[in-house]
Structure formats: C-alpha cells, structure tokens
Amino acid sequence: MSGIHIKRVTIHGFKSYSDTVTFGPFSPGTNAVVGLNGSGKSNFYNAIEFVLLDEFDHLRPSVKKSLLHEGQGVSSPTAFVEIVFSNESRVIPIEKDEISIRRSISLQKDEYFIDRKHSTRQDVRNILEQCGFSPASGYYIIKQSKVTSLTTMTDAQRLDLLLDIAGVKVYDTQREESVKIIAQSMERKKKIEDSLEYINNRLKKLDEEKAELEEFNELDKKRRAIEILIQDRSSRENQIEIEARNEELQVQTTALASIRTEYTENQTEVHNLTDELTNTKIKEKLCLQDRNNLQQQETDLIKQHERAQLKASKYEEKLKTAEIEIQDKKSKLEKIEEEISNAKNQEEEYTKEFDEVSQHKAEIEGQLSVLQSLCAGQLEDIDNVNAELKAAKKEIEKFQKEVTSQEKSVTKAKNQLDQALKQRSSFVDEFKKLKEGQKKLTEKRNELLDERKLNWSKQYSLEKEHHDIKKHLNELQVKATRSANSDVANGIDYIKKNKFDGFLGVVIDLIEVDQEATVAASVIGGRRLYYIIVDTVENAKKLTKKVSEQKNCSCSTIVLEKVNPSNKELPEGVDPLLNHIHYDEEYQKAMELIFGGYALTSSLTEANQISESKKVNCVTIEGETILSSGIMNGGSANLNRSPLILSTQINAKTKDLQKVKEDLKELNEKIQGIEDEIKKCDTDIAGNEKQLTECRAREVTVKSDVEKARTEVDNAQKELEIKQNQFSDMKLHLNSIEQRLQALQEPKGEADDETRAKVRELLDQRVEIDSQRLKLIQLRSILRQRMRDVLVPQQRQISDQIAELDPSRIKQKLKQSEQKSKDSEKKLNQVNQRQEKINQKLNEISEEINRLSNKIESLKNDQTKMDKKISQYQSTIDKIHQRLALLEQRQEDIKNESMSIGAYPEDEIKEYEDLSMSQLYNQLHEVNESLQTFRFVNKKAIEQYQSFSSQREELERRKEEIETSGNSITSLIANLDFKKNDAIEHTFAQISDNFAKIFQELVPTGQGVLSLLKNPDDDNKAVGIGIRVRFGDNTEEVGTAATSMMQLSGGQQSLVALALVFAIQKFSPAPFYLMDESDAALDPNHRKAVADLITKLSKPQDDVAPAQIILTSFKPELLESCEKLFAIVQEKNHSVAKEVKVDEALTIVNERENA
C-alpha cells in the first residue's frame, strides 16, 4: 500500500500535553522522536494508539480521567488527538490529498471525526482497513514492553500468536457453531420421533370412534333442519316488528328534529344577543369611564376658572394701586425735574456773575500791579510782562485742550450711559417677548396635554375592546381546535408556520358557507374540512414527510393535479349543496370531491322522497343524511361546536380585531404625534427658560453697566468742573496780565497821594471781589453737589420705579387671567355638553341592556319549555331505540345461531317444512332425547383423525430434513478443519521463511529457524512454535547454537524478538510502523543491523511497498539514519514538540546517557 503515511499528529489536553502540540510534517520514510525521560515520548505513542487501536475503543470514566491532562493550574476538561494522513495516491477513496482522523473526549463525551465531520468508530475502522492497517492488531506499534513479552513467550503462546495472525479463530468459531447446530438438530429429531410414536397410537384409537360419530351425525342433521326452520320463522316475525318500530321512530325523529331546529335557532339568537349584550355593557362601561373623566375635568375646570377669576381680581386691584402710585411718582418726578431745571438756571446765573466778578478782579489786579510798582519807584519791564502774557496764553491753550478732552470724556461717558440705557430697554423688550413666548408655549402644551388625556381615554376604550375581542376569539379558536384531532391541529399549525411550497390552504379556511347550509356542510365535510390542499404530488410528498417527522403531528392532503371527482351531476329540481358553498374557482375539483353529489333539503321527509325518487344523496339543513342506497344517519348537531360556524365566527371576530387594531394603531400614531409635539414644547419651554435665565443673569450685568456708566459720567463731570474752574482762574490771571500790560503802556507820572489812595481803593475792591468770588464759588458748588448727589439720583430712582410699575405688564397679566377664565368657562361648557350627550347615551344604553336582558330571559324561558319537549321526544325515541336494539340483537342472535347450526341439510328441511311451530318444537324435543345417548361421542373424531394424519406427514418430512441438514453440517466441519490446518501451515511457512531471512540479515554469521511443534498422540495437532537460533562472530565457532531463548543474553533475546516482529510485519505489511525504544537492549553491532533493516523497510522493494517508520531511541545508530527528527521537551510541566537536526537529537541522547 504505497502513498499513505502519517503526515501530522496534533495533541491537545492529552496526558502531559496541556496545550495544542503538533508533530510534523513527518517524512514518508524514517522519523525519530527523542526526549529525556518523563518528557512525554510514551504519551505521544499512547495518543496514536488512542485513535487507531481497538483496545482503546471503550473507555471507562476513570480511564478517561487519567487521559485528560492534570498539571499545575487548571486541568483540561477535554482532550483530542488528530492524525492527518497523506492521501495523494487515493488509497482512501476520498478525493482529497489529506485525510484527518480525530478523537475527542471529555468526562461525558467520546467522539470521532473524519475531516472534522462527526463519524463513528466503525467509519474510522473501515478507513484504516482500506489503508492496510488492522486496528485489532498491536504489532504495528512496537514498544519495548512488547519486545520483552515476545522474548518470554512459551511455545504455546507463540502458536496462539500465529493463530491470531492467520485468522483461523474464525474457523474455530464457525466450527463451534456448527457442532452446536448438530446437537440442537439431534435433540429436535428425538422430539419428532417421540411425537410420531404418540400420533400413531392416537390414530389407532380414532378408527374405532369414527363409526359411532357417523350415527350421531344423522340425528344431528335432523336437529339442525328443525332449528333452521324455527330460526327462519322467528326471524320473519322479528323483522315485521322492526319495520313497525322504524316507522314510529321516523315520526318521532321528524318531530324531534323540528323542535331541535327551533331550539338551535333560539340558542343561536341567545348567543348573538348575549354577545350584543356583552358589547353593550362594554360600551356602558366605557361611557361611564368617559363620564367619570368628564366629571373630573369639570371639577378641574371649575377650580381653574375660580383660580383665573381670583388672579384677575388681584391684577385689577394691583393695576389700580400701580396707576395711583405711578401718578404720585410722576408728580414727584415733575417737581424734581423742575427743581433740577431751576438749579441749572441758577448755576448759569452764578457762573455768569462769577465770570463778571472775575473780569472785574482782573482789571483791578492789572491796575493795582502797575500802581504798586509806580509807588515803589520800579515799573515792570514791558518785555517781561509781554513774555509773561505770552507764557500765560500758551498755558491757557494747553489747558484748553485738556478741558476739551475732558468734555469729550463726559460726552463719551454720556454716550455709554445712553447705550447702556438702550441696552436695558432692549433687554426689557426681549424679556417681555420671551415671557410672552413662554406663556404661549405653556398654553399650547396644556392644550396638547388635554388632547392627549382625551386620546388616552379613547385608547383605553379601544384596548379594552381589543382585549375582549381577542379573548372571545381565543375561546372560539380553542373550540375550533377541540373540534379537530389534536395531532391534525398540530400538523396544520406546523404547516402554516413553515409555509411549504405548493401549500394552498386548509379546506375550512378556503370556503364560505351560507348560514342555512352550515350544519349540512359541517356533517358532509367532517374530517375532510381539515384536509390540506396541495398543488402537486411532489410538494405533497415533501410536506407529508416533514409533518410525519414532527412529534404529535399528522395531516391529510388533497392533491389538485390528481383530483378527479366521480360525482355524477344532480338531476333538475334538487338544490345542490355546492351552490351554498363559495370558494375560488381553482379549488373546484377539491370541493366537488368533498361536497359534490349531495342535495340540500329542508326536512328529513323531503330528503327521503328525493332520495327514493331520484336516487341521489341528500342532507338536511339539520345535518341528517340519507344516501341513495337507503342508509340514513340522523341526530342533532350542536351548532356551538360546528367547525364551519366556529370558522365563520372566527373570521368575523378576526375582522373586528383587525379593525380595532387599525383604529388603535391610528390612535397610537396620533398620540405619538401629540407626545412628539409635547416633547417639542418641553424642549422649546426649556430653551425659553434657559434664555429667560440668561436674561435674568444679563439683567444684573445690564444694571451694573448702567450704574457704572452713570458713575463714569458723574466722575467725568466732576473732573470737568474742576478743570473748568482751573481754566477760569487761568483766564483771570491772563486778563490780569493784559490789564497790567495795558496800564504799563499808558503814560505814567510820579507816584503821589492820589496814586496811593487809588492803590488802597483797588486793594479794598480786590478784597471785596475775592469775597464775592468765593461766595459765588461756594454757592455754585453747593448747587452742583445738590443736583449731583440729591436731585439727579432722585430723578433716576423715581424713573426706575415708574418703569418697574409699568401698568402694561399688569394689564397683560390681567388680560391673560381674564382669557384663562373665559377659556376654562368655554371648556366647562363643552364638558357639560359632552356630559349631557354621554348621559343621554347612557340612558339609551341602559334601555338597550334592559331590552336585551328581557329578550334573552324570554328566549331562555322558551328554551326551558323546549328542553322539556325534547326530553319527552328523546325519551320516547330512546325507548324505541332500546326496543329496536333488542329486536336487532335478537335478529343478530338468530343469524348467529343459524350460522352456528352448521351445514344446510336440504333433504331434512323438506321433510319438516310443512309442520307448524308447535310440531317443530315437539320433533326437536324427540331428536334431542335421542342425541342424549351420544353425549360422550367424540364429535371431532374425523377431524382429529385427519389432523393427526397431517401432523404425522409433516413430522416425517421435518425428520428427513434434519437428517439431511446434519449430513451437510458434518461435511462443513470437516471442510473447516481442513481450511484451518491449511491456513496454519501457510501462515507458518511464510512467517518462518521471513524469520530465517530477516535473522540472517540481522546476524549475517548466525541462523534462525522456527519449528511447528505437533502432538503425535492427538492426530498431529499443532501445540506450539519453537525457536532455534545460533549466533557467531570472530570469537565464536560457526555451529555454536542455543536451543532455548532462556540460554540467550538479553540483547540476543531482544534481537530474536525483533526478527520475529519484522517477520510478522512482512507477512502482513502495514503502511506505517511505530517503534518505542525497541532497540534498548541491543548491542551497537546488532543495533546498526536493525537500523539498516528499518531503513530498508522504508524504501521500495520488489514485492513489498515502502513503509513509514516513526521510532524512539536513545542510541545514535538509529537516529543517524532517520530523515526527520523531533524532540519533546518539558516546559512548565507541559510537553512541547519541535523539529530538530541530527546533531541536536544526538545532544539530547547524550544528555540522557550522562544523566
């Protein structure tokens, strides 16, 4: 078997392999696995055996647990071993280059997989046998322990090994079974012979009983003839009474059917009225809920109206108070503004007077300066005065710029104040706008909440109606399910859910029946109402197969393409049942198959007439049937359990439910839209509130900005006043200089008394003028301070108070409150109107409930009366049925007695047929008296004689068959013994020849022979296999021999055992071999010979295909010849594998030897 070999081995969770470890890819030739003791080499071979060998087939839980990895940390809950085989030569008949076999175990599971597909152990065994590998044999995996066991085998054990290899145990099993069959056959033959002896004795005795039986038979014929005549006359009399009773039953049944029809109609009306009453009560309940809601709304609106009126009254009072206070404030403001105006005029007068006084002072100062210089005799130099004048003018020009700059600062501060005031005004407008928007949003939200509340009430009403309809529909569906077989109902549900191809529907779902024909159609349709209509045979087969695979499911189908109804057309003058059944045209054939051939009649009498006259099948509207053959089926039908009526009611309720669902969906969408608008309002309100909050926050800032701007204006004004005063002083000084210059330019004389008097006068005037100037300065300063610190703040304060007391805001709130009052009053009127309508509607509903209740009560009273009549009719009919049952039973008894009498004795009947009944009874008495003398006769003597004769023939035939079969089995046993001996001889010859050749290869100077030991006292039966070998080398003479394995050294014994293993493998070759330290006991020379032989096995030969070798060894001789080497090491108590080179493998081997 070339081309198949192990390519990879993957181990996970198995013994020392906790993680996933992969060995490979392996060479198709020789491979070696090395590792230190305890690294996991043996576990590697155990893993392969775990997958391939039968000895690991059935594992106990304790064994499974031992195979799962247990180490440091968490133990592995599962383990698997996967072997990948190369299949390039397609030895395994699967179109893949690689085939994997995996075995996975846990404490609960043990599974096999082929190419990752779930498989059985037998599937794995079949694939291995196709490769030439026998899972039952252990000689493809050679461990050191197996080599040791071969060295210690006895001759008899070696013979058992040979028998296993030759497969002769099959012959032994067949021989044992054949011997067992022969023993059983002999036992059966003995029983047959005993039975034959008994039968022969019994036949002799039956010959004597036959004559007595023949005389008895003559008398028995007379008895039977008389009894037949008596039974015939009794049967005719019985039949006459049966016909009379049937006529009476017909009359009673017709009357009962009529009253039951009336009862059923009454019951249907009660049912409909009850449904109507229930719905009316639901409406009443919903109206009561609406009224309660409206009453609650009325209470809320009254409170809302009262609150609005109270607020309006408060705002009216507040408006009056505000207007009075505003008027008072305005009066105060006018007075203050008038005072400020007067103060400003006074200030201007003070300033004007101050300027005049200052001008006068300047003139006096000029004159005084010149006169004082003159008096002193030293006039000022005009040039110096001009220079001083020039400097003063320059200083004034410079200061003029400062005053102008300060005036601009004042203007700027006033502009900023104006801007702040405008911003405050804008803020007030924005705040009002936001408040108005917030009010509108709140009003809109309240309207939406009221609308949602109203729709919630409608939603509750619809949900209640939906719940009631659904509950009623479920009750009807339960009744419909109970009317069908549970398995059929399950099957229909399964088909509808899966929507199979070709499924067209269930008969009962595809038809609509007129009300008067409902009961009739239910009776005729019967179980076929639940048949499944399918388009083709193929789809029907698929559908029925799927249904049959389900638990507690069944179905019956009508295949449209196969339907060919044989119903003949009904004659004219009859009403076909099909005319009252409506369906799609494509189902015509199916409906004809079920309902065709039946005429619908109004009564049983009409049905009887039509059936007899026109020979057609008839069904009454009450469900009674009369076939054209005369067979009649009667009784009453329960309308409440009629599947078609239930189906009609279900369809109606389904439509009602769908309508309510649509209304509910539309209402839910409307409510959702309202809720979305409410959410939007909430969002807008929140946004508005956020803006209001921001406005309130900005209000503080704006007020602060206004106050700050006012402060800046005041400060700038103060600074300007200071500079203006300084500027006035500078102008006065300039004027004084100009006056001095003017005085110097005038012609002067000598100082005299007049001049000095003038100086004193001027000095006095200057003092007086300074006093005036100081007084004017003080008055103007006091006036300015009063305006700045008192009048202007008062003006601002009163203006702010008037702004805060803005009556328009109070008027707006008053208007809002009045509007709320009007709105609540309007809504209150609307609620009152709705209450009046609901009260009116409740009165109407109450009247309707009383009417329906009275009607139902009346109908139930009628039903009670009809119940009594039905009971009376039913009692009479039951008595007739009982009598008919007795008569029919009597008729059946007469028939059975006639049949039990036996054969019809025509001659004897003719002899007695003219006798009366009394004469017949007398004759019967006489014959019975005569028969008393034969009461001990064997009435079955003739039959027994014939039966025993047949049994004797059958037993003789079976005895002959057993003898023939025994001879065949004896021949088979002889043949099996021959084949067994031949197989043993052939197998031994092959293995013996292989052993001699292989031993010669391993020990070129030696010789090995296998001998088949036989027992001459037991027909030369094989009893064992002996081994004789001799070893020779440069120090031993050729011919040195050992006659016993025990006389050999350990290494020689191992070599002989390996030679025997190789001989067995050559007899029954496999695609691969595993060897686990099988060379451990060999010396280097023999180990080299074994290595050469292994290498030879892995190469193609003339008559033997190459084999893959995977071995483990601690000796370099075997490792050096290997094509691939793998090392197993321990890492953290886990086995890990890796591919290595020869020198690395030898290093590991040396480490082991040194250790």
PDB file of C-alpha atoms in Angstrom, residues 170 212 242 343 345 441 447 472 550 565 654 677 804 858 928 1002 1131 1140:
ATOM      1  CA  VAL A 170     -12.896 -17.534  12.538  1.00  0.00           C
ATOM      2  CA  GLU A 212     -70.215 -44.022  16.417  1.00  0.00           C
ATOM      3  CA  ILE A 242     -88.557  -3.935  13.455  1.00  0.00           C
ATOM      4  CA  ALA A 343     -30.901 124.638  39.744  1.00  0.00           C
ATOM      5  CA  ASN A 345     -30.640 128.165  35.607  1.00  0.00           C
ATOM      6  CA  LEU A 441     -45.782  77.550  24.702  1.00  0.00           C
ATOM      7  CA  GLU A 447     -53.853  72.091  25.256  1.00  0.00           C
ATOM      8  CA  HIS A 472     -63.584  35.856  22.599  1.00  0.00           C
ATOM      9  CA  GLN A 550     -42.642  16.083  13.851  1.00  0.00           C
ATOM     10  CA  PRO A 565     -64.188  13.656  -8.695  1.00  0.00           C
ATOM     11  CA  THR A 654     -60.721  38.415  13.214  1.00  0.00           C
ATOM     12  CA  GLU A 677     -45.337  67.886  19.952  1.00  0.00           C
ATOM     13  CA  GLU A 804     -40.918  98.877  37.247  1.00  0.00           C
ATOM     14  CA  SER A 858     -87.721  35.279  27.375  1.00  0.00           C
ATOM     15  CA  ASN A 928     -82.595 -34.065  21.341  1.00  0.00           C
ATOM     16  CA  LEU A1002      20.414  -9.024  11.351  1.00  0.00           C
ATOM     17  CA  GLU A1131       8.216  23.407  29.682  1.00  0.00           C
ATOM     18  CA  VAL A1140      15.453  19.209  15.262  1.00  0.00           C
TER      19      VAL A1140
END
